[in-house]
Amino acid sequence: MADFIIGIDGGGTSCRAAVADPQGTVLGRGKSGAANILTDPNHAIASITEAAEAAFRDAGIAHEEIANAHAFLGLAGTNVGNLAQYVRERLPFRHTDIDSDGLIALQGAIGDAEGSVAILGTGTIFMARRAGKVHYIGGWGFMIGDLGGGARLGQALLQEALLVHDGIHPRSAVTDAILTEFKHDPTAMVEFARLSKPGDFGRYAPLVFQHAEQMDPGALALIETAARSVNEALDAVTKIGGTERLCLLGGLAPLYPVWLEPRHRAILVEPQSDALTGAVALAANRFRTRTGGAAT
Amino acid sequence: MADFIIGIDGGGTSCRAAVADPQGTVLGRGKSGAANILTDPNHAIASITEAAEAAFRDAGIAHEEIANAHAFLGLAGTNVGNLAQYVRERLPFRHTDIDSDGLIALQGAIGDAEGSVAILGTGTIFMARRAGKVHYIGGWGFMIGDLGGGARLGQALLQEALLVHDGIHPRSAVTDAILTEFKHDPTAMVEFARLSKPGDFGRYAPLVFQHAEQMDPGALALIETAARSVNEALDAVTKIGGTERLCLLGGLAPLYPVWLEPRHRAILVEPQSDALTGAVALAANRFRTRTGGAAT
């Protein structure tokens, strides 16, 4: 029986896994659907298991070895209640460490350095590492947080389209696009919203950025509101993490810089590696700690 | 077997019923919990039935007569999908008409006159009657509509409290109140939000108005945003309904006027009667129409 470690990056839209040897050398990778334990814990458990199985398959390792794996999971929603405990008890690994999706992203992006990281995806979370300690800002989820994230932006777009439909706000290209998609039937939009998870709203976020680049007034108003929230959060996080480096991650990271304050743009750096790599690094690190450094 | 009519006013926080004779003279009243068919159709069915039973009990009419009653229901969420049909088929009445909560409120508030009505409660909807036709604006529900309503205001307050907790926004008396209530534990707030229905958020709205009256900056910012939405919708609705009369209804109606634009305040009138009375009037009207005017 060999020792395997597995790093998992579970977010609101997809879940990725990488299996590695104890030194952290990746042997195989796998991917599955959404793994947001706050929105739907049981679906998250299924997605995590599916991604892990796919990674083992990709590596050509026998399926049964999953039960011996040492996993490090970075998941959205771990800061809430005892959901992480619920999920941990239902996963197939020998040892399971669960921490935030933020921590693995930070580890991947800036390694062991000091600085700030903003994840701008379906949701938003801001992190700073200073004097070896990681500080978190935001990341509270779609319902009363994640301002500036894709889900809130998509939700705001649908809301704006209804205001246009009702004659309260003037039409613009971006609301025209939405109203055309929903055949000018507001009840279809309300029904979509009722059934939607954050990732479903988030799929409309790129549309808002595209129209804002064309200077569409409706899209500009939505992006300006979202960017104000992101700029405010960046002020708070760089106050802790310092002004040496700020790294943007997540699906909206390539789209946001042009809308940010110059003081934030000035310190942007590219990520060293991705969150999945960060998860593998943390899994290897925890494995070494548990085995007294024997594997290093 | 006597003919009875019953008017039902079902909203996001409570459901009221009044049983009457075919001339519309009320014989008894009943009340129960939330009846929002969009949020929870089965709970709405239970609440409606419970309120009707209580009204028959209050009138001293035999319970079995419910099966012979002619009901007119004004319910929130009837504009979405085929939820009204689903609910209608599961109610105990002989004949069931379902329309919006807005229509019964309008009928109660301004009778058969022309004008505008705004319901400012857990949600918000704006109506205008012009040339015998009723026009609706808003009322699309918590997720992508109902701006200025109690649910959205309470949600905004919790969101603001998290921004204060994270050091992004400055504290104020209203966010202090929320953070104290939740013992400064943001995860408890997120868990509350995850489990909350619109009415649960709405219970925090009066707190925002109270603090805004004291000129608390945090509360003022929230109320100004909400009032801007309401003012915009009132501009749109009075454009249709004219500037002769505007009637505010709902739990927030006594709190909003001071925050509205002078052009709206200038045309405010008191409601003639309540939505339940409007539902009874519409039930009597429909009964007369169906029975060829025999009961008039």
Coordinates of C-alpha atoms in Angstrom, one line a residue:
Chain A
M1 CA 0.0 0.0 0.0
A2 CA 1.5 3.3 -1.2
D3 CA 0.9 6.7 0.4
F4 CA -0.9 9.2 -1.9
I5 CA -1.8 12.7 -1.2
I6 CA -4.6 14.5 -2.9
G7 CA -5.3 18.2 -3.2
I8 CA -8.9 19.4 -3.9
D9 CA -10.1 22.8 -5.1
G10 CA -13.9 23.0 -4.7
G11 CA -15.7 26.1 -5.7
G12 CA -19.2 27.4 -6.7
T13 CA -18.9 26.3 -10.3
S14 CA -16.5 23.4 -10.4
C15 CA -14.3 21.0 -8.4
R16 CA -10.8 20.0 -9.3
A17 CA -8.6 17.3 -7.8
A18 CA -4.9 16.4 -8.2
V19 CA -3.4 13.2 -6.8
A20 CA 0.3 13.3 -6.0
D21 CA 3.1 11.3 -4.4
P22 CA 4.1 12.3 -0.8
Q23 CA 6.7 14.7 -2.2
G24 CA 4.0 16.6 -4.0
T25 CA 4.7 15.4 -7.6
V26 CA 1.4 15.4 -9.4
L27 CA 0.4 12.0 -10.9
G28 CA -3.1 12.7 -12.2
R29 CA -5.9 15.2 -12.3
G30 CA -9.7 15.2 -12.3
K31 CA -12.6 17.6 -12.5
S32 CA -16.3 17.6 -11.7
G33 CA -19.2 20.0 -10.9
A34 CA -20.0 22.6 -8.2
A35 CA -18.8 21.9 -4.7
N36 CA -20.2 24.7 -2.5
I37 CA -20.9 23.2 0.8
L38 CA -22.9 26.2 1.9
T39 CA -25.3 26.1 -1.0
D40 CA -25.7 22.3 -1.2
P41 CA -23.5 20.1 1.0
N42 CA -24.6 16.8 -0.4
H43 CA -23.9 17.8 -4.0
A44 CA -20.5 19.1 -2.8
I45 CA -19.7 15.7 -1.3
A46 CA -20.6 14.0 -4.6
S47 CA -18.6 16.4 -6.7
I48 CA -15.5 16.1 -4.5
T49 CA -15.7 12.3 -4.6
E50 CA -16.2 12.3 -8.4
A51 CA -13.2 14.6 -9.0
A52 CA -11.0 12.5 -6.7
E53 CA -12.0 9.3 -8.5
A54 CA -11.3 11.0 -11.9
A55 CA -7.8 12.0 -10.7
F56 CA -7.0 8.5 -9.5
R57 CA -8.2 7.1 -12.9
D58 CA -6.1 9.7 -14.7
A59 CA -3.0 8.6 -12.7
G60 CA -3.7 4.9 -13.4
I61 CA -3.9 4.2 -9.7
A62 CA -6.3 1.5 -8.4
H63 CA -9.6 2.9 -7.3
E64 CA -9.4 1.3 -3.9
E65 CA -6.3 3.5 -3.0
I66 CA -8.7 6.4 -2.5
A67 CA -9.5 5.0 0.9
N68 CA -5.8 5.4 1.8
A69 CA -5.3 8.9 0.5
H70 CA -4.4 11.9 2.5
A71 CA -6.5 14.8 1.3
F72 CA -6.3 18.6 1.7
L73 CA -9.5 20.3 0.5
G74 CA -10.0 24.0 -0.1
L75 CA -13.7 24.6 -0.1
A76 CA -16.0 27.6 -0.3
G77 CA -18.3 28.0 2.7
T78 CA -16.2 26.3 5.3
N79 CA -16.4 29.3 7.6
V80 CA -20.1 28.6 8.3
G81 CA -21.5 26.4 11.1
N82 CA -20.3 22.8 11.2
L83 CA -20.8 22.1 7.5
A84 CA -17.1 21.2 7.1
Q85 CA -17.5 18.5 9.8
Y86 CA -20.6 17.1 8.0
V87 CA -18.7 17.0 4.7
R88 CA -15.5 15.5 6.2
E89 CA -17.4 12.6 7.7
R90 CA -18.9 11.6 4.4
L91 CA -15.7 11.6 2.2
P92 CA -13.8 8.4 1.2
F93 CA -10.3 9.4 2.2
R94 CA -8.2 8.0 5.0
H95 CA -7.4 11.5 6.3
T96 CA -9.2 14.7 5.3
D97 CA -8.2 18.2 6.1
I98 CA -10.7 20.9 5.1
D99 CA -9.9 24.6 5.0
S100 CA -11.2 27.5 2.9
D101 CA -10.9 27.8 -0.8
G102 CA -9.1 31.0 0.0
L103 CA -6.2 29.4 1.8
I104 CA -5.3 27.1 -1.1
A105 CA -5.6 29.9 -3.5
L106 CA -3.3 32.2 -1.4
Q107 CA -0.8 29.3 -1.1
G108 CA -0.8 28.8 -4.8
A109 CA -0.6 32.5 -5.7
I110 CA 2.1 33.9 -3.4
G111 CA 3.6 30.7 -1.8
D112 CA 5.0 31.6 1.6
A113 CA 5.3 35.3 0.9
E114 CA 3.5 38.3 2.6
G115 CA 0.9 40.1 0.6
S116 CA -2.8 40.2 -0.5
V117 CA -4.9 38.0 -2.7
A118 CA -8.5 38.7 -4.0
I119 CA -10.5 35.8 -5.4
L120 CA -13.0 37.4 -7.8
G121 CA -15.2 34.5 -9.0
T122 CA -18.8 33.4 -8.4
G123 CA -18.2 34.9 -4.9
T124 CA -15.5 37.2 -3.6
I125 CA -13.0 36.8 -0.8
F126 CA -10.0 38.8 0.2
M127 CA -7.0 37.5 2.1
A128 CA -3.8 38.9 3.5
R129 CA -0.8 37.1 4.9
R130 CA 1.3 39.1 7.4
A131 CA 3.8 37.8 9.9
G132 CA 2.9 34.2 9.1
K133 CA -0.8 34.7 9.8
V134 CA -3.6 34.6 7.2
H135 CA -6.4 37.2 7.6
Y136 CA -9.8 36.9 5.7
I137 CA -12.2 39.5 4.6
G138 CA -15.5 38.7 2.9
G139 CA -16.3 35.4 1.5
W140 CA -19.7 35.2 3.3
G141 CA -21.7 33.9 0.4
F142 CA -24.2 35.0 -2.1
M143 CA -27.1 36.0 0.2
I144 CA -25.5 38.8 2.3
G145 CA -22.0 38.9 1.0
D146 CA -19.7 38.3 -2.0
L147 CA -20.2 41.8 -3.3
G148 CA -18.6 42.3 -6.7
G149 CA -18.7 38.5 -7.4
G150 CA -20.2 37.1 -10.5
A151 CA -23.3 35.8 -8.8
R152 CA -24.2 39.2 -7.4
L153 CA -23.4 40.9 -10.7
G154 CA -25.6 38.5 -12.6
Q155 CA -28.4 38.9 -10.1
A156 CA -28.0 42.7 -10.4
L157 CA -28.3 42.4 -14.2
L158 CA -31.5 40.4 -14.0
Q159 CA -32.9 42.9 -11.4
E160 CA -31.9 45.8 -13.7
A161 CA -33.7 44.1 -16.7
L162 CA -36.9 43.9 -14.6
L163 CA -36.6 47.7 -13.8
V164 CA -36.3 48.4 -17.5
H165 CA -39.2 46.1 -18.3
D166 CA -41.3 48.0 -15.8
G167 CA -40.4 51.4 -17.3
I168 CA -38.5 52.5 -14.2
H169 CA -35.0 52.6 -15.7
P170 CA -34.0 53.4 -19.3
R171 CA -33.1 50.4 -21.5
S172 CA -29.6 49.7 -22.7
A173 CA -27.8 47.1 -24.8
V174 CA -27.1 44.8 -21.8
T175 CA -30.7 44.8 -20.5
D176 CA -31.9 44.4 -24.1
A177 CA -29.8 41.2 -24.3
I178 CA -31.3 39.8 -21.2
L179 CA -34.9 40.7 -22.0
T180 CA -34.4 39.1 -25.5
E181 CA -33.0 36.0 -24.0
F182 CA -36.0 35.7 -21.7
K183 CA -38.4 36.6 -24.5
H184 CA -39.5 39.8 -22.6
D185 CA -41.3 37.6 -20.1
P186 CA -40.5 38.8 -16.6
T187 CA -42.1 35.7 -15.0
A188 CA -39.6 33.6 -16.8
M189 CA -36.8 35.7 -15.2
V190 CA -38.4 35.4 -11.7
E191 CA -38.7 31.6 -12.2
F192 CA -35.1 31.4 -13.3
A193 CA -34.0 33.4 -10.2
R194 CA -36.1 31.2 -7.9
L195 CA -34.4 28.0 -9.1
S196 CA -30.9 29.4 -9.6
K197 CA -27.8 28.7 -7.5
P198 CA -25.1 31.4 -7.3
G199 CA -23.2 29.8 -10.2
D200 CA -26.3 30.2 -12.4
F201 CA -26.4 33.9 -11.8
G202 CA -22.7 34.1 -12.2
R203 CA -22.9 33.0 -15.8
Y204 CA -24.3 36.4 -16.7
A205 CA -21.4 38.3 -15.2
P206 CA -19.1 38.2 -18.3
L207 CA -22.0 39.7 -20.4
V208 CA -22.0 42.7 -18.1
F209 CA -18.2 43.2 -18.5
Q210 CA -18.4 42.9 -22.3
H211 CA -21.1 45.6 -22.5
A212 CA -19.3 47.8 -20.0
E213 CA -16.2 47.7 -22.3
Q214 CA -18.5 49.0 -25.1
M215 CA -19.5 51.8 -22.7
D216 CA -23.1 50.7 -22.5
P217 CA -24.6 52.9 -19.7
G218 CA -26.6 50.1 -18.1
A219 CA -23.6 47.8 -17.9
L220 CA -21.4 50.6 -16.7
A221 CA -23.7 51.4 -13.8
L222 CA -23.7 47.7 -12.7
I223 CA -19.9 47.4 -13.0
E224 CA -19.3 50.7 -11.2
T225 CA -21.3 49.5 -8.2
A226 CA -19.5 46.1 -8.2
A227 CA -16.1 47.7 -8.6
R228 CA -16.8 50.1 -5.8
S229 CA -17.3 47.1 -3.5
V230 CA -14.1 45.4 -4.7
N231 CA -12.1 48.6 -4.4
E232 CA -13.3 49.1 -0.8
A233 CA -12.5 45.6 0.1
L234 CA -9.0 45.9 -1.5
D235 CA -8.4 49.0 0.7
A236 CA -9.2 47.0 3.8
V237 CA -7.1 43.9 2.8
T238 CA -4.0 45.8 1.6
K239 CA -4.1 47.7 4.9
I240 CA -3.2 44.3 6.5
G241 CA -1.2 42.6 3.7
G242 CA 0.8 45.7 2.8
T243 CA 1.4 47.3 -0.6
E244 CA 4.1 45.0 -1.9
R245 CA 1.9 42.6 -3.8
L246 CA -1.7 42.1 -4.7
C247 CA -2.8 39.1 -6.7
L248 CA -6.2 38.7 -8.3
L249 CA -7.6 35.2 -8.9
G250 CA -10.9 33.7 -10.1
G251 CA -12.8 33.9 -13.3
L252 CA -13.3 37.6 -13.1
A253 CA -9.6 38.4 -12.4
P254 CA -8.8 39.2 -16.0
L255 CA -11.8 41.4 -16.3
Y256 CA -11.6 43.6 -13.2
P257 CA -8.2 45.4 -13.3
V258 CA -9.4 48.2 -15.7
W259 CA -12.2 49.1 -13.2
L260 CA -10.0 49.2 -10.1
E261 CA -8.4 52.2 -8.5
P262 CA -4.9 53.0 -9.7
R263 CA -3.5 52.4 -6.2
H264 CA -4.6 48.8 -6.5
R265 CA -3.6 48.3 -10.1
A266 CA -0.1 49.5 -9.3
I267 CA 0.7 46.6 -7.1
L268 CA -0.8 43.8 -9.1
V269 CA 1.3 40.6 -9.6
E270 CA 0.7 37.4 -11.5
P271 CA 0.0 34.3 -9.4
Q272 CA 2.9 31.8 -9.0
S273 CA 0.6 28.9 -9.5
D274 CA -3.1 27.9 -9.1
A275 CA -5.2 26.9 -6.1
L276 CA -5.1 23.2 -6.9
T277 CA -1.3 23.4 -6.8
G278 CA -1.7 25.2 -3.4
A279 CA -3.9 22.4 -2.2
V280 CA -1.4 19.8 -3.2
A281 CA 1.4 21.8 -1.5
L282 CA -0.7 22.0 1.7
A283 CA -1.6 18.3 1.5
A284 CA 2.1 17.4 1.2
N285 CA 3.0 19.7 4.0
R286 CA 0.3 18.3 6.4
F287 CA 1.3 14.7 5.4
R288 CA 5.0 15.5 6.4
T289 CA 3.9 17.0 9.6
R290 CA 1.8 14.0 10.6
T291 CA 4.5 11.5 9.6
G292 CA 7.2 13.4 11.4
G293 CA 8.9 14.6 8.3
A294 CA 9.8 11.0 7.2
A295 CA 8.7 11.6 3.7
T296 CA 10.7 14.7 3.1
Chain B
M1 CA -77.2 24.9 2.0
A2 CA -76.5 28.7 2.2
D3 CA -74.1 30.6 -0.1
F4 CA -71.1 32.1 1.5
I5 CA -68.3 34.1 0.0
I6 CA -64.9 34.4 1.4
G7 CA -62.2 37.0 0.8
I8 CA -58.5 36.0 1.5
D9 CA -55.5 38.3 1.8
G10 CA -52.4 36.2 1.7
G11 CA -49.0 37.9 2.0
G12 CA -45.4 37.1 2.9
T13 CA -45.9 37.4 6.7
S14 CA -49.6 36.5 7.4
C15 CA -52.8 35.4 5.8
R16 CA -56.2 36.9 6.7
A17 CA -59.7 35.6 5.7
A18 CA -63.2 37.1 6.0
V19 CA -66.4 35.1 5.4
A20 CA -69.4 37.1 4.3
D21 CA -72.9 36.7 3.0
P22 CA -73.4 37.1 -0.8
Q23 CA -74.1 40.8 -0.2
G24 CA -70.7 41.2 1.2
T25 CA -71.6 41.7 4.9
V26 CA -68.8 40.2 6.9
L27 CA -69.8 37.4 9.3
G28 CA -66.4 36.3 10.7
R29 CA -62.7 36.7 10.4
G30 CA -59.6 34.5 10.7
K31 CA -55.8 34.8 10.5
S32 CA -52.8 32.5 10.1
G33 CA -49.2 32.5 9.0
A34 CA -47.3 33.4 5.8
A35 CA -49.0 32.6 2.4
N36 CA -46.4 33.4 -0.2
I37 CA -47.0 30.9 -3.0
L38 CA -43.7 31.8 -4.7
T39 CA -41.5 31.1 -1.6
D40 CA -43.4 28.1 -0.4
P41 CA -46.6 27.0 -2.2
N42 CA -47.5 24.2 0.2
H43 CA -47.1 26.3 3.3
A44 CA -49.3 28.9 1.5
I45 CA -52.1 26.3 0.9
A46 CA -52.0 25.3 4.6
S47 CA -52.1 29.0 5.8
I48 CA -55.0 29.9 3.5
T49 CA -57.0 26.9 4.6
E50 CA -56.3 27.6 8.3
A51 CA -57.3 31.2 8.0
A52 CA -60.6 30.2 6.2
E53 CA -61.4 27.7 8.8
A54 CA -60.8 30.3 11.6
A55 CA -63.1 32.7 9.8
F56 CA -65.9 30.1 9.6
R57 CA -65.4 29.3 13.3
D58 CA -65.5 33.0 14.2
A59 CA -68.8 33.3 12.2
G60 CA -70.3 30.3 13.9
I61 CA -70.9 28.6 10.6
A62 CA -70.6 24.8 10.3
H63 CA -67.1 23.7 9.2
E64 CA -68.5 21.7 6.2
E65 CA -69.8 24.9 4.6
I66 CA -66.2 25.7 3.5
A67 CA -66.7 23.2 0.7
N68 CA -69.6 25.4 -0.6
A69 CA -67.8 28.8 -0.3
H70 CA -67.0 31.1 -3.2
A71 CA -63.5 32.5 -2.5
F72 CA -61.5 35.4 -3.9
L73 CA -57.9 35.2 -3.0
G74 CA -55.3 38.0 -3.3
L75 CA -51.9 36.4 -3.1
A76 CA -48.3 37.5 -3.5
G77 CA -46.4 35.6 -6.3
T78 CA -49.4 34.9 -8.5
N79 CA -47.7 36.4 -11.5
V80 CA -45.1 33.6 -11.7
G81 CA -45.5 30.4 -13.6
N82 CA -48.5 28.2 -12.9
L83 CA -48.2 28.4 -9.1
A84 CA -51.7 29.9 -8.9
Q85 CA -53.2 26.9 -10.7
Y86 CA -51.2 24.5 -8.4
V87 CA -52.6 26.3 -5.3
R88 CA -56.2 26.6 -6.6
E89 CA -56.5 22.8 -7.2
R90 CA -55.5 22.1 -3.6
L91 CA -57.9 24.5 -1.7
P92 CA -61.2 23.3 -0.1
F93 CA -63.6 25.9 -1.7
R94 CA -66.4 25.3 -4.2
H95 CA -65.1 28.1 -6.4
T96 CA -61.7 29.7 -6.1
D97 CA -60.6 32.9 -7.9
I98 CA -57.0 33.8 -7.4
D99 CA -55.5 37.2 -8.3
S100 CA -52.6 39.3 -7.0
D101 CA -52.4 40.7 -3.5
G102 CA -52.1 44.0 -5.3
L103 CA -55.5 43.9 -6.9
I104 CA -57.4 43.3 -3.6
A105 CA -55.3 46.1 -2.0
L106 CA -56.0 48.5 -4.8
Q107 CA -59.7 47.7 -4.6
G108 CA -59.7 48.2 -0.8
A109 CA -57.7 51.4 -1.0
I110 CA -59.3 53.4 -3.8
G111 CA -62.4 51.4 -4.6
D112 CA -63.3 52.0 -8.2
A113 CA -61.5 55.3 -8.6
E114 CA -58.5 56.0 -10.8
G115 CA -55.1 56.5 -9.1
S116 CA -52.0 54.8 -7.8
V117 CA -51.3 52.4 -5.0
A118 CA -47.9 51.3 -3.6
I119 CA -47.7 48.3 -1.3
L120 CA -44.6 48.7 0.8
G121 CA -44.3 45.6 3.0
T122 CA -42.0 42.6 3.0
G123 CA -42.0 43.1 -0.8
T124 CA -43.0 46.0 -2.9
I125 CA -45.5 46.4 -5.8
F126 CA -46.9 49.5 -7.5
M127 CA -50.3 49.7 -9.2
A128 CA -52.2 52.2 -11.2
R129 CA -55.8 52.1 -12.3
R130 CA -56.5 54.2 -15.4
A131 CA -59.6 54.0 -17.7
G132 CA -60.8 50.9 -15.9
K133 CA -57.6 48.9 -16.5
V134 CA -55.1 48.0 -13.7
H135 CA -51.4 48.3 -14.4
Y136 CA -48.7 46.6 -12.3
I137 CA -45.1 47.6 -11.7
G138 CA -42.7 45.6 -9.6
G139 CA -43.8 42.8 -7.3
W140 CA -41.3 40.4 -8.7
G141 CA -40.2 38.9 -5.4
F142 CA -37.2 39.0 -3.1
M143 CA -34.5 37.5 -5.3
I144 CA -34.4 40.0 -8.2
G145 CA -37.1 42.5 -7.3
D146 CA -39.1 44.1 -4.4
L147 CA -36.5 46.9 -4.1
G148 CA -37.4 49.1 -1.1
G149 CA -39.3 46.3 0.6
G150 CA -38.7 45.2 4.1
A151 CA -37.0 41.9 3.1
R152 CA -34.4 43.7 0.9
L153 CA -33.9 46.3 3.5
G154 CA -33.3 43.7 6.2
Q155 CA -30.9 41.8 3.9
A156 CA -29.1 45.1 3.2
L157 CA -28.7 45.7 6.9
L158 CA -27.1 42.2 7.5
Q159 CA -24.8 42.8 4.5
E160 CA -23.8 46.2 5.9
A161 CA -23.1 44.6 9.3
L162 CA -20.7 42.1 7.7
L163 CA -18.9 45.0 5.9
V164 CA -18.5 46.7 9.2
H165 CA -17.3 43.4 10.8
D166 CA -14.7 43.1 8.1
G167 CA -13.4 46.6 8.6
I168 CA -14.6 47.7 5.1
H169 CA -17.3 50.2 6.3
P170 CA -17.3 52.3 9.4
R171 CA -19.5 51.1 12.3
S172 CA -22.7 52.9 13.2
A173 CA -25.5 52.4 15.8
V174 CA -27.6 50.3 13.5
T175 CA -24.8 47.9 12.6
D176 CA -23.7 47.8 16.2
A177 CA -27.3 46.6 17.1
I178 CA -27.1 43.8 14.6
L179 CA -23.6 42.7 15.5
T180 CA -24.5 42.7 19.1
E181 CA -27.6 40.6 18.4
F182 CA -25.5 38.0 16.5
K183 CA -22.8 38.2 19.2
H184 CA -20.3 39.5 16.7
D185 CA -20.3 36.1 15.0
P186 CA -20.6 36.6 11.2
T187 CA -21.1 32.8 10.7
A188 CA -24.3 33.1 12.7
M189 CA -25.5 35.9 10.4
V190 CA -24.7 33.8 7.3
E191 CA -26.5 30.8 8.8
F192 CA -29.5 33.0 9.6
A193 CA -29.5 34.4 6.0
R194 CA -29.2 30.9 4.6
L195 CA -32.3 29.7 6.4
S196 CA -34.3 32.9 6.1
K197 CA -37.4 33.5 4.1
P198 CA -38.1 37.1 3.0
G199 CA -40.3 37.7 6.0
D200 CA -37.4 36.8 8.3
F201 CA -35.2 39.5 6.7
G202 CA -38.1 41.9 6.8
R203 CA -38.3 41.9 10.5
Y204 CA -35.1 44.0 10.6
A205 CA -36.5 46.7 8.4
P206 CA -38.2 48.8 11.2
L207 CA -34.9 48.8 13.0
V208 CA -33.3 50.6 10.0
F209 CA -36.1 53.2 9.9
Q210 CA -35.8 53.8 13.7
H211 CA -32.0 54.4 13.5
A212 CA -32.4 56.6 10.3
E213 CA -34.8 58.8 12.3
Q214 CA -32.0 59.3 14.8
M215 CA -29.8 60.3 11.8
D216 CA -27.5 57.3 12.3
P217 CA -25.3 57.4 9.2
G218 CA -25.3 53.6 8.5
A219 CA -29.1 53.5 8.6
L220 CA -29.4 56.7 6.6
A221 CA -27.3 55.2 3.8
L222 CA -29.5 52.1 3.7
I223 CA -32.8 54.0 3.8
E224 CA -31.6 56.5 1.1
T225 CA -30.9 53.6 -1.3
A226 CA -34.2 52.0 -0.5
A227 CA -36.1 55.3 -0.9
R228 CA -34.4 56.0 -4.2
S229 CA -35.9 52.7 -5.5
V230 CA -39.3 53.6 -4.2
N231 CA -39.2 57.1 -5.6
E232 CA -38.2 55.8 -9.0
A233 CA -41.0 53.3 -9.0
L234 CA -43.5 56.0 -7.9
D235 CA -42.5 58.2 -10.8
A236 CA -43.2 55.3 -13.2
V237 CA -46.6 54.4 -11.6
T238 CA -47.9 58.0 -11.2
K239 CA -47.1 58.5 -14.9
I240 CA -49.8 56.0 -15.6
G241 CA -52.2 56.5 -12.6
G242 CA -52.1 60.3 -12.7
T243 CA -51.3 62.7 -9.9
E244 CA -54.7 62.9 -8.3
R245 CA -54.1 60.2 -5.6
L246 CA -51.4 58.0 -4.4
C247 CA -52.1 55.6 -1.5
L248 CA -49.4 53.8 0.4
L249 CA -50.2 50.4 2.0
G250 CA -48.2 47.7 3.8
G251 CA -46.2 47.6 7.0
L252 CA -43.7 50.2 5.9
A253 CA -46.4 52.7 4.6
P254 CA -46.3 54.8 7.9
L255 CA -42.5 54.8 7.8
Y256 CA -41.7 55.8 4.2
P257 CA -43.4 59.2 3.6
V258 CA -40.8 61.3 5.2
W259 CA -38.2 59.8 2.9
L260 CA -40.2 60.3 -0.3
E261 CA -39.8 63.1 -2.9
P262 CA -42.2 66.1 -2.2
R263 CA -44.0 65.5 -5.5
H264 CA -45.1 62.1 -4.2
R265 CA -45.9 63.2 -0.6
A266 CA -48.1 66.0 -2.0
I267 CA -50.6 63.5 -3.5
L268 CA -50.8 61.0 -0.7
V269 CA -54.3 59.9 0.4
E270 CA -55.4 57.5 3.2
P271 CA -56.8 54.1 2.1
Q272 CA -60.6 53.8 2.1
S273 CA -60.4 50.3 3.6
D274 CA -58.0 47.4 3.7
A275 CA -57.1 44.6 1.3
L276 CA -59.2 42.0 3.0
T277 CA -62.3 44.3 2.5
G278 CA -61.2 44.6 -1.1
A279 CA -61.0 40.8 -1.4
V280 CA -64.5 40.4 0.0
A281 CA -65.8 43.1 -2.4
L282 CA -64.2 41.3 -5.3
A283 CA -65.6 37.9 -4.1
A284 CA -69.1 39.4 -3.9
N285 CA -68.7 40.9 -7.3
R286 CA -67.6 37.7 -8.9
F287 CA -70.3 35.7 -7.2
R288 CA -72.9 38.1 -8.6
T289 CA -71.4 37.9 -12.0
R290 CA -71.5 34.0 -11.9
T291 CA -75.1 33.9 -10.6
G292 CA -76.4 36.4 -13.1
G293 CA -76.9 39.1 -10.5
A294 CA -79.5 37.0 -8.7
A295 CA -78.0 37.8 -5.3
T296 CA -77.8 41.6 -5.7

